[in-house]
Coordinates of C-alpha atoms in Angstrom, one line a residue:
Chain A
M225 CA -15.9 -8.1 -15.8
P226 CA -12.3 -6.8 -15.2
A227 CA -9.6 -8.1 -17.7
A228 CA -7.7 -11.0 -16.1
F229 CA -4.5 -13.1 -16.7
Q230 CA -2.8 -15.8 -15.1
V231 CA 0.8 -16.0 -13.5
R232 CA 2.6 -19.0 -13.1
T233 CA 5.7 -19.4 -10.7
S234 CA 8.2 -22.3 -10.3
R235 CA 9.6 -21.4 -6.7
R236 CA 8.0 -20.8 -3.3
I237 CA 9.0 -17.2 -3.2
E238 CA 9.1 -15.4 -6.7
T239 CA 9.0 -11.9 -8.0
V240 CA 7.6 -11.7 -11.7
D241 CA 7.8 -8.8 -13.7
I242 CA 4.3 -8.6 -15.4
T243 CA 4.6 -5.0 -16.8
G244 CA 4.3 -6.6 -20.3
E245 CA 1.1 -8.4 -19.5
V246 CA -0.5 -5.4 -18.0
Q247 CA 0.5 -3.1 -20.7
K248 CA -0.8 -5.3 -23.6
R249 CA -4.3 -5.5 -22.1
I250 CA -4.8 -1.7 -21.7
P251 CA -7.5 -0.6 -24.1
K252 CA -6.2 1.6 -27.2
D253 CA -6.5 5.5 -26.4
F254 CA -7.6 4.8 -22.8
S255 CA -6.6 7.3 -20.1
G256 CA -7.1 7.0 -16.4
V257 CA -5.9 4.9 -13.8
C258 CA -5.5 0.8 -14.4
V259 CA -6.1 -1.0 -11.0
V260 CA -3.7 -4.2 -10.9
Y261 CA -5.3 -6.6 -8.2
T262 CA -4.4 -10.1 -7.0
K263 CA -7.1 -12.3 -5.5
H264 CA -4.8 -14.4 -3.3
T265 CA -3.9 -13.8 0.5
T266 CA -0.3 -15.0 0.1
T267 CA 0.7 -12.9 -2.9
A268 CA 1.0 -9.0 -3.4
I269 CA 1.5 -6.5 -6.4
G270 CA 4.5 -4.2 -6.0
I271 CA 6.3 -1.6 -8.2
N272 CA 9.8 -1.1 -8.3
E273 CA 13.3 -1.4 -10.3
G274 CA 12.8 -4.0 -13.2
A275 CA 16.5 -3.4 -14.8
D276 CA 18.8 -5.2 -12.3
P277 CA 17.4 -8.6 -11.2
E278 CA 19.4 -8.2 -7.9
V279 CA 16.7 -5.7 -6.7
R280 CA 14.2 -8.5 -6.7
G281 CA 16.7 -10.8 -4.9
D282 CA 17.3 -8.3 -2.2
I283 CA 13.6 -7.6 -1.7
E284 CA 12.9 -11.4 -1.4
R285 CA 16.1 -12.0 1.1
N286 CA 15.1 -9.0 3.4
L287 CA 11.5 -9.8 3.6
A288 CA 12.5 -13.2 4.6
R289 CA 14.6 -11.6 7.2
L290 CA 11.9 -9.8 8.5
F291 CA 9.2 -12.4 8.4
P292 CA 11.2 -15.9 8.6
H293 CA 9.4 -19.1 7.2
D294 CA 9.9 -20.9 10.4
G295 CA 9.1 -17.9 12.7
D296 CA 6.8 -18.0 15.8
Y297 CA 3.5 -18.3 14.2
R298 CA -0.2 -19.8 15.3
H299 CA -1.7 -20.1 11.9
M300 CA -0.8 -23.7 11.3
E301 CA -0.6 -24.1 7.5
G302 CA 3.1 -23.1 7.3
N303 CA 2.6 -20.0 5.2
S304 CA 2.3 -17.4 7.9
D305 CA 5.3 -15.6 6.8
A306 CA 3.5 -15.2 3.2
H307 CA 0.3 -13.8 4.7
L308 CA 2.4 -11.2 6.4
K309 CA 4.3 -10.1 3.3
S310 CA 1.0 -10.2 1.4
I311 CA -1.0 -7.8 3.9
L312 CA 1.8 -5.3 4.3
M313 CA 2.8 -5.0 0.5
G314 CA -0.9 -5.0 -0.3
P315 CA -2.8 -6.8 -3.1
S316 CA -3.1 -3.8 -5.7
E317 CA -1.4 -1.0 -7.2
S318 CA -3.3 2.0 -9.1
I319 CA -1.2 3.0 -12.2
P320 CA -1.8 6.3 -14.1
V321 CA -2.4 5.5 -17.9
E322 CA -2.2 8.2 -20.7
K323 CA -3.6 7.1 -24.3
G324 CA -3.2 3.4 -23.8
S325 CA 0.3 3.5 -22.1
L326 CA 1.0 2.9 -18.4
L327 CA 2.7 6.2 -17.0
L328 CA 5.4 4.2 -15.3
G329 CA 8.6 5.9 -14.4
R330 CA 11.8 5.1 -16.5
W331 CA 12.9 2.3 -14.1
Q332 CA 9.7 1.2 -12.8
A333 CA 8.4 -2.4 -13.3
V334 CA 5.0 -4.0 -12.0
Y335 CA 5.8 -7.2 -9.9
F336 CA 3.5 -10.0 -9.1
C337 CA 4.8 -11.3 -6.0
E338 CA 4.5 -15.0 -5.2
F339 CA 5.2 -15.6 -1.4
D340 CA 3.7 -19.3 -1.3
G341 CA 4.3 -20.9 -4.6
P342 CA 4.8 -22.5 -7.0
R343 CA 1.3 -21.8 -8.0
T344 CA -0.9 -20.6 -10.8
R345 CA -2.6 -17.2 -9.7
T346 CA -5.1 -14.9 -11.2
V347 CA -4.4 -11.2 -11.7
T348 CA -7.4 -8.7 -12.6
L349 CA -7.2 -5.3 -14.2
T350 CA -9.8 -2.6 -13.9
F351 CA -9.8 0.5 -15.9
L352 CA -11.0 3.8 -14.5
S353 CA -11.3 6.8 -16.8
G354 CA -9.6 10.0 -15.7
Chain B
M256 CA -20.2 12.5 -0.1
P257 CA -18.8 9.1 0.0
A258 CA -20.5 6.4 2.0
A259 CA -19.3 6.0 5.5
F260 CA -19.7 3.8 8.5
Q261 CA -18.1 3.5 12.1
V262 CA -16.0 0.7 13.5
R263 CA -15.6 0.3 17.4
T264 CA -12.8 -1.6 19.1
S265 CA -12.5 -3.0 22.5
R266 CA -8.6 -3.4 22.6
R267 CA -5.5 -1.4 21.9
I268 CA -4.5 -3.5 18.9
E269 CA -7.6 -5.1 16.8
T270 CA -8.0 -6.4 13.4
V271 CA -11.8 -6.2 12.6
D272 CA -13.3 -8.0 9.5
I273 CA -15.5 -5.3 7.9
T274 CA -16.1 -7.2 4.5
G275 CA -19.8 -7.3 5.3
E276 CA -20.0 -3.5 6.3
V277 CA -18.4 -2.7 2.9
Q278 CA -20.4 -5.0 0.7
K279 CA -23.7 -4.1 2.1
R280 CA -23.2 -0.5 1.0
I281 CA -22.0 -1.1 -2.8
P282 CA -25.0 0.3 -5.0
K283 CA -26.8 -2.4 -6.6
D284 CA -25.6 -3.2 -10.2
F285 CA -22.4 -0.9 -9.7
S286 CA -19.3 -2.0 -11.4
G287 CA -16.0 -0.6 -11.0
V288 CA -13.7 0.0 -8.0
C289 CA -14.7 0.7 -4.3
V290 CA -12.0 2.6 -2.4
V291 CA -12.0 1.8 1.3
Y292 CA -10.5 4.7 3.4
T293 CA -9.7 5.2 7.0
K294 CA -9.2 8.9 8.0
H295 CA -7.0 8.2 11.0
T296 CA -3.3 8.2 11.6
T297 CA -2.9 5.2 13.8
T298 CA -5.1 2.8 11.7
A299 CA -5.0 1.1 8.3
I300 CA -7.1 -1.0 5.8
G301 CA -5.7 -4.3 4.7
I302 CA -6.8 -7.3 2.9
N303 CA -5.9 -10.9 3.7
E304 CA -7.2 -14.3 5.1
G305 CA -10.4 -14.1 6.9
A306 CA -11.1 -17.9 7.5
D307 CA -8.6 -18.5 10.5
P308 CA -8.5 -15.9 13.1
E309 CA -5.0 -17.1 13.8
V310 CA -3.9 -15.1 10.8
R311 CA -5.0 -11.9 12.3
G312 CA -3.1 -12.7 15.6
D313 CA -0.1 -13.6 13.6
I314 CA -0.3 -10.1 11.9
E315 CA -0.7 -8.2 15.0
R316 CA 2.0 -10.0 16.9
N317 CA 4.6 -9.8 14.2
L318 CA 4.0 -6.2 13.4
A319 CA 4.4 -5.5 17.2
R320 CA 7.8 -7.4 17.0
L321 CA 8.9 -5.0 14.2
F322 CA 7.5 -1.9 15.9
P323 CA 7.5 -2.4 19.7
H324 CA 5.2 -0.2 21.8
D325 CA 8.2 0.7 24.2
G326 CA 10.6 1.2 21.2
D327 CA 12.9 4.2 20.9
Y328 CA 10.6 7.0 19.6
R329 CA 10.8 10.8 20.0
H330 CA 7.0 11.4 19.4
M331 CA 5.8 11.7 23.0
E332 CA 2.2 10.6 22.9
G333 CA 3.1 6.8 23.3
N334 CA 1.6 5.8 19.8
S335 CA 4.5 6.0 17.5
D336 CA 4.3 2.2 17.0
A337 CA 0.9 2.7 15.8
H338 CA 1.9 5.6 13.4
L339 CA 4.4 3.5 11.8
K340 CA 2.2 0.4 11.3
S341 CA -0.4 2.7 9.9
I342 CA 1.9 4.3 7.1
L343 CA 3.5 1.3 6.2
M344 CA 0.1 -0.7 5.7
G345 CA -1.6 2.4 4.1
P346 CA -4.9 4.1 4.8
S347 CA -6.8 2.4 1.8
E348 CA -7.5 -0.5 -0.4
S349 CA -9.1 -0.3 -3.9
I350 CA -11.2 -3.3 -4.6
P351 CA -12.5 -4.3 -8.0
V352 CA -16.6 -4.6 -8.0
E353 CA -18.8 -6.3 -10.7
K354 CA -22.7 -5.8 -10.7
G355 CA -22.6 -4.8 -7.0
S356 CA -20.4 -7.6 -5.5
L357 CA -16.9 -7.1 -4.2
L358 CA -14.4 -9.4 -6.4
L359 CA -12.4 -10.6 -3.6
G360 CA -10.7 -13.9 -3.7
R361 CA -12.2 -16.7 -2.0
W362 CA -10.1 -16.3 1.1
Q363 CA -9.7 -12.6 0.9
A364 CA -11.4 -10.5 3.8
V365 CA -11.2 -6.7 4.2
Y366 CA -9.8 -5.7 7.5
F367 CA -10.0 -2.3 9.6
C368 CA -6.6 -2.4 11.4
E369 CA -6.7 -0.5 14.9
F370 CA -3.3 0.1 16.2
D371 CA -4.2 2.7 18.9
G372 CA -7.6 1.8 20.2
P373 CA -9.9 1.2 21.9
R374 CA -11.8 4.0 19.8
T375 CA -14.7 4.6 17.4
R376 CA -13.5 5.3 13.9
T377 CA -14.7 6.4 10.4
V378 CA -14.4 4.5 7.3
T379 CA -15.4 6.0 4.1
L380 CA -16.0 4.2 0.6
T381 CA -15.9 6.1 -2.8
F382 CA -17.2 4.3 -5.7
L383 CA -15.6 4.8 -9.2
S384 CA -17.1 3.3 -12.2
G385 CA -15.1 1.2 -14.4
Chain C
M296 CA -2.0 14.2 -19.0
P297 CA -2.2 14.0 -15.2
A298 CA -1.2 17.2 -13.2
A299 CA 2.3 16.9 -12.0
F300 CA 4.5 18.8 -9.8
Q301 CA 8.2 18.5 -8.6
V302 CA 9.6 17.9 -5.1
R303 CA 13.2 18.9 -4.2
T304 CA 15.0 17.5 -1.2
S305 CA 18.1 18.5 0.4
R306 CA 18.8 15.2 2.3
R307 CA 19.3 11.5 1.5
I308 CA 16.2 10.5 3.6
E309 CA 13.5 13.3 3.8
T310 CA 9.7 13.1 4.3
V311 CA 8.0 16.1 2.8
D312 CA 4.5 17.1 3.5
I313 CA 3.0 17.7 0.0
T314 CA -0.7 18.2 1.2
G315 CA -0.9 21.8 0.0
E316 CA 0.8 20.9 -3.3
V317 CA -2.0 18.3 -4.0
Q318 CA -4.8 20.3 -2.8
K319 CA -4.2 23.2 -4.8
R320 CA -4.1 21.3 -8.0
I321 CA -7.6 19.6 -7.6
P322 CA -10.2 21.0 -9.9
K323 CA -12.9 23.2 -8.6
D324 CA -16.0 21.1 -7.6
F325 CA -14.3 18.0 -8.3
S326 CA -15.4 14.9 -6.5
G327 CA -14.1 11.4 -6.7
V328 CA -10.6 10.2 -5.8
C329 CA -7.2 11.7 -6.4
V330 CA -4.3 9.4 -7.3
V331 CA -1.2 10.6 -5.9
Y332 CA 1.7 8.8 -7.9
T333 CA 5.5 8.8 -7.6
K334 CA 7.4 7.5 -10.9
H335 CA 10.7 6.8 -8.9
T336 CA 11.8 3.4 -7.5
T337 CA 13.7 4.8 -4.4
T338 CA 10.7 6.9 -3.2
A339 CA 7.0 6.3 -1.9
I340 CA 3.8 8.3 -1.1
G341 CA 2.5 7.9 2.5
I342 CA -0.3 9.4 4.6
N343 CA 0.2 10.0 8.3
E344 CA 0.4 12.5 11.0
G345 CA 1.6 16.0 9.9
A346 CA 1.3 18.0 13.3
D347 CA 4.4 16.8 14.9
P348 CA 7.5 16.5 13.0
E349 CA 8.8 14.0 15.4
V350 CA 6.4 11.4 13.7
R351 CA 8.3 11.9 10.4
G352 CA 11.7 11.4 12.2
D353 CA 10.3 8.3 14.0
I354 CA 9.3 6.8 10.5
E355 CA 12.6 7.7 9.0
R356 CA 14.9 6.1 11.8
N357 CA 12.6 3.2 12.4
L358 CA 12.6 2.1 8.7
A359 CA 16.3 2.6 8.6
R360 CA 16.5 0.1 11.4
L361 CA 14.6 -2.5 9.4
F362 CA 16.5 -2.0 6.1
P363 CA 20.1 -0.5 7.0
H364 CA 21.9 1.7 4.5
D365 CA 24.8 -0.7 4.8
G366 CA 22.8 -4.1 5.0
D367 CA 23.6 -7.2 3.2
Y368 CA 22.4 -6.4 -0.5
R369 CA 23.6 -7.7 -3.9
H370 CA 22.2 -4.6 -5.8
M371 CA 25.5 -2.8 -6.1
E372 CA 24.3 1.0 -6.5
G373 CA 24.5 1.6 -2.7
N374 CA 20.6 2.2 -2.6
S375 CA 19.0 -1.1 -1.8
D376 CA 17.7 0.0 1.4
A377 CA 15.8 2.7 -0.5
H378 CA 14.3 0.1 -3.0
L379 CA 13.0 -1.9 0.0
K380 CA 11.3 0.9 1.7
S381 CA 9.9 2.1 -1.6
I382 CA 8.2 -1.2 -2.4
L383 CA 7.0 -1.8 0.7
M384 CA 5.4 1.6 1.4
G385 CA 4.2 1.9 -2.2
P386 CA 4.4 4.4 -4.8
S387 CA 0.8 5.9 -4.6
E388 CA -2.1 6.8 -2.5
S389 CA -5.8 6.9 -3.6
I390 CA -7.6 9.9 -1.7
P391 CA -11.3 10.6 -1.6
V392 CA -12.2 14.2 -2.7
E393 CA -15.4 16.2 -2.3
K394 CA -16.3 19.3 -4.0
G395 CA -12.6 20.1 -4.7
S396 CA -11.2 19.0 -1.2
L397 CA -9.3 16.4 -0.1
L398 CA -11.2 14.4 2.5
L399 CA -8.4 13.8 4.7
G400 CA -8.8 13.1 8.4
R401 CA -8.1 16.0 10.7
W402 CA -4.6 14.8 11.5
Q403 CA -3.5 13.2 8.1
A404 CA -0.9 14.8 5.7
V405 CA 0.3 13.5 2.3
Y406 CA 3.9 12.6 2.5
F407 CA 6.5 12.3 -0.4
C408 CA 9.2 9.9 1.0
E409 CA 12.5 10.5 -0.4
F410 CA 14.8 7.6 0.3
D411 CA 17.9 8.2 -1.9
G412 CA 18.1 12.0 -2.1
P413 CA 18.7 14.7 -2.3
R414 CA 17.1 14.9 -5.7
T415 CA 14.4 16.6 -7.7
R416 CA 11.4 14.3 -8.2
T417 CA 8.0 14.3 -10.1
V418 CA 4.8 13.4 -8.6
T419 CA 1.6 13.0 -10.7
L420 CA -2.1 13.4 -9.9
T421 CA -4.9 11.6 -11.6
F422 CA -8.6 12.5 -10.8
L423 CA -11.2 9.9 -11.1
S424 CA -14.8 10.9 -10.8
G425 CA -17.0 9.4 -8.2

């Protein structure tokens, strides 16, 4: 089975830095690619700057501008904006790994993006040898 | 060669649930990741809710709102909106597999997204051992 | 270590066809998947039509329409539009390979998308056996 961990959020829309949660589950000396995957249809995995928290806020606000919560949708569960952000951003990222370390760029962080929280969600990690 | 199958559509924009087509081609007992890939520049692979067909309609209508068919484009083949949706959504998804079964979440379906149909298209599947 | 090469741009926003740079680094007779990855938070990897350069221009102009350079952002480095395009398009593509050749569709090209140039950037390639 893939490795897995849970992410808890406290707001409807929340971008959580999970870089450390991913890194600590990578097998020692593993090299290849780690596929980080979310099993939920109103969430996504993304990669972007982790240093300035305002970047996360800009992402949340600007996605909300493109897909407003109260937009013109026919799916009646009140979370169509979340489905749209989820499918556009995508449920996974494939990250190179060398000798047990994620080969992220200096400013890159791995984000779990919750668009319909607060919830407890599951993220899986699959390791593919290079 | 990767496994492959064809998808036929009957409308210009059509979101087709291909979960069953992918699942039935996964080798028995295979574990790892299945890379679902489309070779066309006006299509995409996505993952989202498969239960309520209105979700698909919301995705189609809201992407059309962002990238209208009659927008201001210089590519003169009349399908620039399709190219834009295609590159943003991306041509592939990488899905964890355990003992021959796609590890999708309860509500997740794999979608082939046609943005410039109706056409017959090819989807390839590559299996990477975990 | 993954294979790597550099991409130099001469404009702030520039979409560079790197198909040849990727293809020539694929090991002879390798089959599986090549993960093309950018380590920078204001760039992305995309796949779309390479024949008509107007397609690239349409992508650049329409992404700028959705995320204007002078939009309402709180991250104060003047490149929030670039971060937004980067996270939505994503830092990687996973491309099937058969006997040393990328299995791209007839019209598909691999693009390095610079959103905050001009710069010199690094792209890495990881090869996963199928």
